[in-house]
Coordinates of C-alpha atoms in Angstrom, one line a residue:
Chain A
M412 CA 50.3 -56.4 -24.8
L413 CA 51.7 -54.1 -27.5
D414 CA 52.3 -51.3 -25.0
F415 CA 56.0 -51.5 -25.7
L416 CA 55.4 -50.1 -29.2
K417 CA 53.7 -46.9 -27.9
P418 CA 56.9 -44.9 -27.2
P419 CA 58.6 -45.4 -30.5
V420 CA 55.3 -44.9 -32.4
L421 CA 54.7 -41.7 -30.5
T422 CA 58.3 -40.5 -31.2
I423 CA 57.8 -41.1 -34.9
Q424 CA 54.4 -39.3 -34.8
E425 CA 56.0 -36.3 -33.1
F426 CA 58.9 -36.3 -35.5
F427 CA 56.5 -36.1 -38.5
Q428 CA 54.4 -33.5 -36.8
L429 CA 57.6 -31.3 -36.4
T430 CA 58.5 -32.1 -40.1
G431 CA 55.0 -31.0 -41.2
R432 CA 55.2 -27.8 -39.2
V433 CA 58.6 -27.0 -40.7
I434 CA 57.3 -27.7 -44.3
L435 CA 54.3 -25.4 -43.7
N436 CA 56.6 -22.7 -42.3
L437 CA 59.1 -22.8 -45.2
P438 CA 57.3 -20.2 -47.3
R439 CA 56.0 -18.2 -44.3
R440 CA 57.6 -14.9 -43.2
P441 CA 59.8 -14.0 -41.4
H442 CA 62.7 -15.8 -42.9
Y443 CA 65.6 -14.8 -40.6
F444 CA 68.2 -14.6 -43.3
K445 CA 70.9 -13.6 -40.8
D446 CA 70.3 -16.8 -38.9
I447 CA 70.5 -18.9 -42.1
V448 CA 73.8 -17.3 -43.0
L449 CA 75.1 -17.8 -39.5
Q450 CA 74.1 -21.5 -39.6
M451 CA 75.6 -21.9 -43.0
D452 CA 78.9 -20.7 -41.6
I453 CA 78.7 -22.9 -38.5
I454 CA 77.5 -26.0 -40.4
G455 CA 79.3 -25.6 -43.7
V456 CA 82.5 -23.7 -43.0
G457 CA 82.8 -25.2 -39.6
S458 CA 82.6 -28.7 -40.9
L459 CA 85.2 -28.1 -43.7
P460 CA 88.3 -29.3 -41.8
I461 CA 86.8 -32.7 -40.8
V462 CA 85.2 -33.2 -44.3
L463 CA 88.6 -32.4 -46.0
L464 CA 90.4 -34.9 -43.8
T465 CA 87.9 -37.7 -44.0
G466 CA 87.4 -37.1 -47.8
F467 CA 91.2 -37.1 -48.5
F468 CA 92.0 -40.2 -46.5
S469 CA 89.0 -42.1 -47.9
G470 CA 90.4 -41.5 -51.4
V471 CA 93.9 -42.6 -50.2
V472 CA 92.6 -45.8 -48.6
M473 CA 90.3 -46.5 -51.6
A474 CA 93.2 -46.2 -54.0
L475 CA 95.5 -48.4 -51.9
Q476 CA 92.9 -51.2 -51.4
M477 CA 91.8 -51.2 -55.0
S478 CA 95.4 -51.2 -56.3
R479 CA 96.0 -54.6 -54.6
A480 CA 93.0 -56.1 -56.1
L481 CA 93.5 -54.6 -59.5
Q482 CA 97.1 -55.7 -59.7
T483 CA 95.9 -59.3 -59.6
Y484 CA 94.1 -58.7 -62.9
G485 CA 96.8 -56.3 -64.3
A486 CA 94.3 -53.5 -64.3
V487 CA 95.9 -50.9 -62.1
S488 CA 95.1 -48.2 -64.7
Q489 CA 91.5 -48.6 -63.6
T490 CA 92.2 -47.0 -60.2
G491 CA 91.0 -43.6 -61.2
P492 CA 87.5 -44.8 -62.4
I493 CA 87.0 -47.0 -59.4
V494 CA 88.0 -44.3 -56.9
A495 CA 85.8 -41.7 -58.7
I496 CA 82.7 -44.0 -58.9
T497 CA 83.0 -45.2 -55.3
L498 CA 83.5 -41.8 -53.9
V499 CA 80.9 -39.9 -55.8
R500 CA 78.2 -42.6 -55.5
E501 CA 78.7 -43.9 -51.9
M502 CA 81.7 -43.0 -49.8
G503 CA 81.6 -39.2 -50.3
P504 CA 77.9 -38.7 -49.4
V505 CA 77.9 -41.2 -46.6
L506 CA 81.1 -40.3 -44.9
T507 CA 80.4 -36.6 -45.2
A508 CA 76.9 -37.1 -43.8
I509 CA 78.3 -39.2 -40.9
A510 CA 80.9 -36.5 -40.1
A511 CA 78.1 -33.9 -40.3
A512 CA 75.8 -35.9 -38.1
G513 CA 78.5 -36.3 -35.5
R514 CA 79.3 -32.6 -35.5
N515 CA 76.1 -30.9 -36.5
A516 CA 73.2 -33.1 -35.3
A517 CA 75.0 -33.2 -31.9
G518 CA 75.6 -29.4 -32.0
I519 CA 72.0 -28.6 -32.9
A520 CA 70.6 -31.0 -30.3
S521 CA 72.8 -29.8 -27.5
E522 CA 72.2 -26.1 -28.3
L523 CA 68.4 -26.5 -28.6
G524 CA 68.3 -28.8 -25.6
S525 CA 70.2 -26.3 -23.4
M526 CA 67.8 -23.6 -24.6
K527 CA 64.8 -25.9 -23.8
V528 CA 65.9 -26.8 -20.2
T529 CA 66.7 -23.1 -19.4
E530 CA 63.2 -22.1 -20.7
Q531 CA 64.8 -20.0 -23.5
I532 CA 62.5 -21.8 -26.0
D533 CA 59.4 -20.8 -23.9
A534 CA 60.8 -17.3 -23.6
M535 CA 61.2 -17.1 -27.3
R536 CA 57.5 -18.1 -27.8
A537 CA 56.4 -15.7 -25.1
L538 CA 58.3 -12.9 -26.8
G539 CA 56.6 -13.4 -30.2
T540 CA 58.9 -15.7 -32.1
D541 CA 58.0 -19.2 -33.4
P542 CA 61.0 -21.5 -32.5
I543 CA 60.2 -23.5 -35.7
Q544 CA 60.8 -20.3 -37.8
K545 CA 63.7 -18.9 -35.8
L546 CA 65.6 -22.1 -34.9
V547 CA 64.6 -25.1 -37.0
K548 CA 64.0 -23.5 -40.4
P549 CA 67.4 -21.7 -40.6
R550 CA 69.2 -25.0 -39.6
L551 CA 67.3 -27.0 -42.1
I552 CA 67.9 -24.6 -45.0
A553 CA 71.6 -24.1 -44.0
T554 CA 72.2 -27.9 -43.8
C555 CA 70.4 -28.6 -47.1
V556 CA 72.6 -26.0 -48.9
M557 CA 75.9 -26.8 -47.3
L558 CA 75.9 -30.6 -47.1
P559 CA 75.8 -31.2 -50.9
C560 CA 78.6 -28.6 -51.2
L561 CA 80.6 -30.3 -48.5
T562 CA 80.1 -33.6 -50.3
A563 CA 81.3 -32.3 -53.6
I564 CA 84.4 -31.0 -51.8
A565 CA 84.9 -34.3 -50.1
D566 CA 84.6 -36.1 -53.4
F567 CA 87.2 -33.8 -55.0
V568 CA 89.8 -34.1 -52.2
G569 CA 89.1 -37.8 -52.1
M570 CA 90.0 -38.0 -55.8
L571 CA 93.1 -35.9 -55.0
G572 CA 94.1 -38.5 -52.3
G573 CA 93.6 -41.3 -54.8
F574 CA 95.6 -39.3 -57.4
M575 CA 98.5 -39.0 -55.0
I576 CA 98.6 -42.8 -54.4
A577 CA 98.1 -43.5 -58.1
T578 CA 100.9 -41.3 -59.3
L579 CA 103.4 -41.8 -56.4
L580 CA 103.0 -45.5 -55.6
L581 CA 101.2 -47.0 -58.6
H582 CA 103.2 -44.9 -61.2
L583 CA 100.1 -43.9 -63.2
T584 CA 100.3 -40.8 -65.2
S585 CA 98.2 -37.8 -64.3
A586 CA 96.3 -38.1 -67.6
E587 CA 95.6 -41.8 -67.1
Y588 CA 94.1 -41.2 -63.6
W589 CA 92.0 -38.1 -64.4
N590 CA 90.8 -39.2 -67.8
G591 CA 89.7 -42.5 -66.4
A592 CA 88.0 -40.9 -63.4
Y593 CA 86.2 -38.3 -65.7
R594 CA 85.0 -40.9 -68.2
A595 CA 83.8 -43.3 -65.5
L596 CA 81.4 -40.8 -64.0
A597 CA 77.9 -40.7 -65.6
Y598 CA 75.2 -38.1 -65.2
D599 CA 73.2 -40.2 -62.8
D600 CA 76.3 -40.7 -60.6
V601 CA 76.5 -37.0 -60.0
V602 CA 72.7 -36.7 -59.5
Q603 CA 72.9 -39.6 -57.0
G604 CA 75.9 -38.1 -55.3
L605 CA 74.2 -34.8 -54.8
L606 CA 70.7 -36.1 -54.0
K607 CA 71.9 -38.3 -51.2
P608 CA 73.5 -35.5 -49.2
F609 CA 70.4 -33.3 -49.7
V610 CA 68.2 -36.1 -48.1
Y611 CA 70.8 -36.7 -45.4
A612 CA 70.8 -33.0 -44.6
I613 CA 67.1 -33.1 -44.0
V614 CA 67.6 -36.0 -41.6
I615 CA 70.5 -34.5 -39.8
S616 CA 69.0 -31.1 -39.2
L617 CA 65.5 -32.3 -38.3
V618 CA 66.6 -35.1 -36.1
G619 CA 69.0 -32.7 -34.3
C620 CA 66.2 -30.2 -33.8
F621 CA 63.6 -32.8 -32.9
Y622 CA 65.7 -34.3 -30.1
G623 CA 66.9 -30.8 -28.9
L624 CA 63.3 -29.5 -28.7
R625 CA 62.0 -32.5 -26.8
T626 CA 64.8 -32.4 -24.2
R627 CA 63.6 -32.9 -20.6
G628 CA 65.4 -32.6 -17.3
G629 CA 68.7 -30.8 -16.9
T630 CA 72.2 -31.4 -18.2
Q631 CA 71.7 -35.2 -18.2
G632 CA 68.7 -34.6 -20.5
V633 CA 70.8 -32.5 -22.9
G634 CA 73.5 -35.3 -23.0
L635 CA 70.8 -37.9 -23.8
A636 CA 69.3 -35.8 -26.5
T637 CA 72.7 -35.2 -28.1
T638 CA 73.5 -38.9 -28.1
Q639 CA 70.1 -39.9 -29.5
A640 CA 70.3 -37.3 -32.2
V641 CA 73.7 -38.6 -33.4
V642 CA 72.7 -42.3 -33.2
V643 CA 69.3 -41.9 -34.8
S644 CA 70.6 -39.7 -37.7
I645 CA 73.5 -42.0 -38.5
V646 CA 71.1 -45.1 -38.5
W647 CA 68.7 -43.2 -40.8
I648 CA 71.6 -42.2 -43.1
F649 CA 72.5 -45.8 -43.7
V650 CA 68.9 -46.9 -44.1
L651 CA 68.1 -44.2 -46.6
N652 CA 71.4 -44.8 -48.4
A653 CA 70.3 -48.4 -49.1
F654 CA 66.9 -47.2 -50.4
I655 CA 68.3 -44.4 -52.6
T656 CA 71.0 -46.8 -54.0
K657 CA 68.4 -49.4 -54.8
I658 CA 66.3 -46.8 -56.7
F659 CA 69.4 -45.7 -58.8
V660 CA 70.5 -49.3 -59.4
S661 CA 67.0 -50.1 -60.7
I662 CA 67.1 -47.1 -63.0
Chain B
M1317 CA 35.5 -3.1 -12.2
G1318 CA 37.6 -3.2 -15.4
E1319 CA 37.7 -5.6 -18.3
S1320 CA 38.7 -9.2 -17.6
V1321 CA 42.3 -9.6 -18.7
L1322 CA 42.8 -13.2 -17.8
R1323 CA 40.2 -15.9 -16.9
F1324 CA 40.8 -19.5 -16.0
E1325 CA 37.7 -21.7 -16.2
H1326 CA 38.1 -25.2 -14.6
V1327 CA 41.5 -25.6 -16.2
T1328 CA 43.4 -28.9 -15.9
V1329 CA 46.9 -29.4 -17.3
A1330 CA 48.4 -32.9 -17.1
F1331 CA 51.8 -34.3 -18.0
D1332 CA 51.8 -38.0 -19.0
G1333 CA 48.4 -38.4 -17.3
D1334 CA 49.4 -36.7 -14.0
P1335 CA 47.6 -33.4 -13.4
A1336 CA 50.0 -30.5 -12.7
I1337 CA 47.0 -28.2 -12.1
E1338 CA 43.5 -29.5 -11.7
D1339 CA 40.1 -27.6 -12.0
V1340 CA 41.7 -24.2 -11.5
S1341 CA 39.4 -21.2 -11.9
F1342 CA 40.1 -17.5 -11.3
S1343 CA 40.0 -14.3 -13.1
I1344 CA 41.8 -11.0 -13.0
D1345 CA 40.6 -7.6 -14.3
A1346 CA 42.6 -4.8 -15.8
G1347 CA 44.8 -3.0 -13.3
E1348 CA 44.5 -5.7 -10.6
S1349 CA 47.2 -7.8 -9.1
R1350 CA 47.3 -11.5 -8.0
V1351 CA 49.9 -13.1 -5.8
I1352 CA 50.0 -16.9 -6.3
L1353 CA 51.6 -18.7 -3.3
G1354 CA 52.4 -22.3 -3.1
A1355 CA 55.0 -24.9 -2.2
A1356 CA 57.4 -26.3 -4.8
A1357 CA 55.6 -28.4 -7.5
S1358 CA 52.2 -27.1 -6.6
G1359 CA 51.5 -25.9 -10.2
K1360 CA 52.3 -22.2 -9.9
T1361 CA 54.6 -22.0 -12.9
V1362 CA 52.1 -24.2 -15.0
I1363 CA 49.4 -21.5 -14.3
L1364 CA 51.6 -18.8 -15.8
K1365 CA 52.7 -20.8 -18.8
T1366 CA 49.1 -21.9 -19.5
A1367 CA 48.0 -18.3 -19.2
L1368 CA 50.2 -17.4 -22.2
G1369 CA 49.3 -20.6 -24.2
L1370 CA 52.8 -22.0 -23.7
L1371 CA 51.1 -25.1 -22.3
R1372 CA 47.7 -26.3 -23.5
P1373 CA 45.0 -27.3 -21.0
D1374 CA 43.7 -30.8 -21.1
E1375 CA 40.4 -29.5 -19.8
G1376 CA 38.7 -26.1 -19.3
R1377 CA 39.1 -22.8 -21.0
V1378 CA 41.6 -19.9 -20.7
L1379 CA 40.5 -16.5 -21.8
L1380 CA 43.3 -14.0 -22.4
F1381 CA 42.2 -10.5 -23.2
G1382 CA 38.7 -11.9 -23.7
K1383 CA 39.8 -14.5 -26.3
D1384 CA 39.6 -18.3 -25.7
I1385 CA 43.3 -19.2 -26.3
T1386 CA 42.6 -23.0 -25.9
V1387 CA 41.1 -23.1 -29.4
L1388 CA 43.7 -20.8 -31.1
A1389 CA 46.5 -22.1 -33.2
E1390 CA 50.1 -21.3 -32.1
Q1391 CA 50.4 -18.7 -34.9
D1392 CA 47.4 -16.8 -33.7
L1393 CA 48.6 -16.7 -30.1
Y1394 CA 51.6 -14.4 -30.9
D1395 CA 49.5 -11.3 -31.3
L1396 CA 47.9 -11.9 -27.9
R1397 CA 51.3 -12.7 -26.3
A1398 CA 52.6 -9.4 -27.6
R1399 CA 50.2 -7.7 -25.1
A1400 CA 51.8 -9.6 -22.2
G1401 CA 55.2 -9.8 -20.7
M1402 CA 56.7 -12.6 -18.6
L1403 CA 59.7 -12.9 -16.3
F1404 CA 60.7 -16.6 -16.2
Q1405 CA 61.9 -18.4 -13.1
E1406 CA 65.6 -18.3 -14.0
S1407 CA 65.2 -15.2 -16.2
A1408 CA 65.5 -17.3 -19.4
L1409 CA 67.7 -14.7 -21.0
F1410 CA 69.1 -15.8 -24.4
D1411 CA 72.7 -16.6 -23.4
S1412 CA 74.2 -16.0 -26.8
L1413 CA 72.8 -12.5 -27.0
T1414 CA 74.0 -9.4 -25.2
I1415 CA 71.9 -7.7 -22.6
E1416 CA 70.9 -5.0 -25.1
E1417 CA 69.9 -7.7 -27.7
N1418 CA 67.9 -9.5 -25.1
V1419 CA 65.9 -6.5 -24.0
A1420 CA 65.5 -5.4 -27.6
Y1421 CA 64.2 -8.9 -28.6
P1422 CA 60.5 -8.3 -28.0
L1423 CA 60.7 -4.8 -29.6
E1424 CA 62.2 -6.3 -32.8
N1425 CA 60.3 -9.6 -33.0
Q1426 CA 56.7 -8.9 -31.8
K1427 CA 54.6 -8.1 -34.8
L1428 CA 52.2 -5.9 -33.0
V1429 CA 55.0 -3.9 -31.4
D1430 CA 55.7 -1.3 -34.1
V1431 CA 58.9 0.4 -32.9
P1432 CA 61.0 2.2 -35.6
N1433 CA 64.6 0.9 -35.7
E1434 CA 66.1 4.2 -34.5
Q1435 CA 63.9 4.0 -31.3
V1436 CA 64.9 0.5 -30.3
R1437 CA 68.2 1.4 -28.6
P1438 CA 66.7 4.4 -26.6
R1439 CA 63.8 2.2 -25.5
V1440 CA 66.2 -0.5 -24.4
A1441 CA 68.4 2.0 -22.5
E1442 CA 65.3 3.4 -20.8
A1443 CA 64.1 -0.1 -19.8
L1444 CA 67.6 -0.9 -18.4
R1445 CA 67.8 2.4 -16.6
F1446 CA 64.5 1.5 -14.9
V1447 CA 66.2 -1.5 -13.4
E1448 CA 69.4 0.4 -12.8
L1449 CA 71.4 -1.6 -15.3
E1450 CA 72.0 0.8 -18.1
H1451 CA 75.8 0.1 -17.9
T1452 CA 75.4 -3.6 -18.9
L1453 CA 74.2 -3.1 -22.5
D1454 CA 77.2 -4.9 -24.1
K1455 CA 77.6 -7.7 -21.5
L1456 CA 76.5 -11.3 -21.9
P1457 CA 74.0 -12.7 -19.4
S1458 CA 76.7 -15.1 -18.0
E1459 CA 78.7 -12.0 -16.9
L1460 CA 75.9 -10.8 -14.6
S1461 CA 74.9 -12.0 -11.1
G1462 CA 71.6 -13.9 -10.5
G1463 CA 69.9 -10.8 -9.2
M1464 CA 71.1 -8.7 -12.1
R1465 CA 69.9 -11.3 -14.6
R1466 CA 66.5 -11.2 -12.9
R1467 CA 66.4 -7.4 -13.3
V1468 CA 67.3 -7.7 -17.0
G1469 CA 64.4 -10.2 -17.2
I1470 CA 62.1 -7.6 -15.6
A1471 CA 63.3 -5.0 -18.2
R1472 CA 62.7 -7.4 -21.1
A1473 CA 59.2 -8.3 -19.8
N1474 CA 58.3 -4.6 -19.5
V1475 CA 60.1 -3.0 -22.4
T1476 CA 57.0 -3.1 -24.7
A1477 CA 54.8 -1.7 -21.9
P1478 CA 52.5 -4.8 -21.9
Q1479 CA 49.0 -4.7 -20.3
L1480 CA 49.6 -7.9 -18.4
V1481 CA 52.9 -8.9 -16.7
L1482 CA 53.6 -12.3 -15.2
Y1483 CA 56.4 -12.9 -12.8
D1484 CA 57.5 -16.4 -12.1
S1485 CA 59.3 -16.7 -8.7
P1486 CA 61.2 -13.4 -9.2
T1487 CA 62.9 -13.7 -5.8
A1488 CA 63.7 -17.4 -5.8
G1489 CA 67.3 -18.2 -4.8
L1490 CA 68.2 -14.6 -4.1
D1491 CA 69.5 -13.1 -0.8
P1492 CA 66.9 -11.0 1.1
I1493 CA 68.3 -7.6 0.2
T1494 CA 68.4 -8.4 -3.6
A1495 CA 64.9 -10.1 -3.3
N1496 CA 63.5 -6.9 -1.7
N1497 CA 65.1 -4.8 -4.5
I1498 CA 63.5 -7.0 -7.1
M1499 CA 60.1 -6.7 -5.4
A1500 CA 60.5 -2.9 -5.2
L1501 CA 61.1 -2.9 -9.0
I1502 CA 57.9 -5.0 -9.6
V1503 CA 55.8 -2.6 -7.4
K1504 CA 57.4 0.4 -9.2
E1505 CA 56.5 -1.1 -12.6
R1506 CA 52.9 -1.9 -11.4
D1507 CA 52.2 1.5 -9.9
L1508 CA 53.8 3.6 -12.7
R1509 CA 52.2 1.8 -15.6
H1510 CA 49.1 0.4 -13.8
A1511 CA 49.8 -2.9 -15.5
T1512 CA 47.8 -6.0 -14.5
T1513 CA 50.3 -8.0 -12.5
I1514 CA 50.5 -11.7 -11.5
I1515 CA 53.3 -12.8 -9.4
V1516 CA 54.1 -16.4 -8.4
T1517 CA 56.2 -16.9 -5.3
Q1518 CA 57.0 -19.2 -2.4
R1519 CA 57.7 -16.2 -0.1
F1520 CA 54.8 -14.6 1.8
Q1521 CA 57.0 -11.5 2.2
D1522 CA 56.8 -10.9 -1.6
G1523 CA 53.0 -10.8 -1.3
Q1524 CA 53.1 -8.5 1.6
I1525 CA 55.3 -6.0 -0.3
M1526 CA 52.8 -6.1 -3.2
A1527 CA 49.9 -5.6 -0.7
K1528 CA 51.4 -3.0 1.6
Y1529 CA 53.6 -0.8 -0.5
R1530 CA 53.2 1.7 -3.3
Y1531 CA 55.7 3.5 -5.4
N1532 CA 56.0 7.2 -4.8
A1533 CA 56.9 8.7 -8.1
S1534 CA 57.8 12.1 -6.7
G1535 CA 60.0 10.7 -3.9
K1536 CA 61.2 7.8 -6.1
T1537 CA 60.9 5.4 -3.2
L1538 CA 58.5 2.7 -2.0
E1539 CA 56.3 3.8 0.9
R1540 CA 53.6 2.1 2.9
A1541 CA 50.2 2.2 1.1
G1542 CA 48.0 4.7 2.9
S1543 CA 50.8 6.9 4.2
N1544 CA 51.5 10.4 2.8
G1545 CA 48.0 10.5 1.2
S1546 CA 48.7 7.5 -1.0
G1547 CA 45.7 5.1 -1.3
A1548 CA 45.7 1.5 -0.2
V1549 CA 46.6 -1.1 -2.9
Q1550 CA 43.3 -2.0 -4.6
G1551 CA 42.4 -5.1 -6.5
L1552 CA 45.1 -7.3 -5.0
K1553 CA 44.2 -10.9 -4.1
F1554 CA 46.2 -13.8 -2.8
L1555 CA 45.8 -17.3 -4.4
V1556 CA 47.2 -20.4 -2.7
M1557 CA 48.0 -23.5 -4.7
K1558 CA 48.3 -27.0 -3.1
E1559 CA 49.2 -30.0 -5.1
G1560 CA 47.8 -28.6 -8.3
R1561 CA 44.6 -27.3 -6.8
L1562 CA 43.6 -23.7 -6.0
V1563 CA 42.8 -23.9 -2.2
F1564 CA 42.4 -20.2 -1.4
E1565 CA 41.5 -16.9 -3.0
G1566 CA 41.1 -13.8 -1.0
S1567 CA 42.7 -10.7 0.5
E1568 CA 45.8 -10.6 2.7
E1569 CA 43.6 -10.3 5.9
E1570 CA 41.6 -13.3 4.8
L1571 CA 44.7 -15.3 4.1
Q1572 CA 46.2 -14.5 7.5
Q1573 CA 42.9 -15.4 9.2
S1574 CA 42.5 -18.7 7.4
R1575 CA 42.4 -21.7 9.7
D1576 CA 43.2 -24.2 7.0
A1577 CA 46.3 -26.2 8.2
Y1578 CA 48.2 -25.9 4.9
I1579 CA 47.5 -22.2 4.3
S1580 CA 48.1 -21.0 7.9
K1581 CA 51.3 -23.1 8.1
F1582 CA 52.4 -21.6 4.8
V1583 CA 51.8 -18.1 5.9
L1584 CA 53.3 -18.5 9.4
R1585 CA 56.4 -20.2 8.0
H1586 CA 57.3 -17.1 6.1

């Protein structure tokens, strides 16, 4: 009767098995530093253009939307604080993570999936390398290092976008905008803004690796794994965002 | 009779409840050869992957170099795998690495293979010279033909001089001339290093080359076993797989004399 629950439960079980193996392997040698640096370049530097664009225009849109509402109360000068808080707490981490999921979870799943269906993963194991160490660990570490950095960059360019609107259209002074933004941000906003991308990085890299490594069939299987990796990681980003936000709101 | 290199004891491997191989038992001693014949999806590749612990049996035991690998953790299997080489069906070369990096991979990554850095390149060049591809060092696998990729796969499987070499359908999808060249390389590798060799194939001719030919090191050619004073090929057996079950094990003569409908049809067809 409950047979329909078996596949999702099995998937979750296998995902946590992979997670457990990765955690156990984190301190183990070899560490493949070259692969970690390569992945940091692909995931971090490679994602920079999309993160800059999404971050900047998020700030622009945020300032434009808020200015309309704030004008009603004659509080346009509050644009800086509102843009800063919204970007650092929510928009920066979530939008950067979604951009990273679309780009990197898909990239990881398709790369590992192609390796799986062409027996390169088996060859790796036969030739003395643990795919968890060689493929999963570098991607996890690289994403965990780079996503918080990308989020900080997205937050900053978003505030720049807001600053552009505030000064050019809303005629605020530079000091009004930046002082307001700086004063509005509390310590826990920054903690929250950097903790979230760290958690999302774990989700994006592990979900990408998980679906890549369990790919079956040929090119169709690779396509399916890629789609699943993106969809699942984005859903988890939103779910975890709600949980983390709830925790910080309660604090 | 040498030491048993690989032993299958009533091994069953199933995928989603469907057995890919069922109750398979055989063994191979050091220096011997096995030719595993069978139609598509008869479980041949599963046997090779199970032999190296890449697949875990649902039932039975697999002893590799005398150790029961069915109870070993993945981490503990790497030392045993370092003593074996494998050519995968479609070569399974790492497509983002050059040919040199592919062949150097086992030398640089297998813990038991202790090769100083300065000796890696000469060893790779030597392995590629063996398969007559020393000019491809800087190329990517995608720049080579199917037959050349297969030869690189043979070089990668043998570069560490492993005691056991497994070849998964080395001639599949190749034209007859290239296929015979590949088989000649496998015989050469077997006879020069006296490696224990298992080859999985659909072509009976591949088995016949293994059984009837030897590599003459002085003449650098293949010649019929027994001619020019060379001895007959010893310790070679044929195994036939049918729908996941081992239905025959014996010499080439016994295989050809078999009256079993499947086996005789299989042999005659080729």
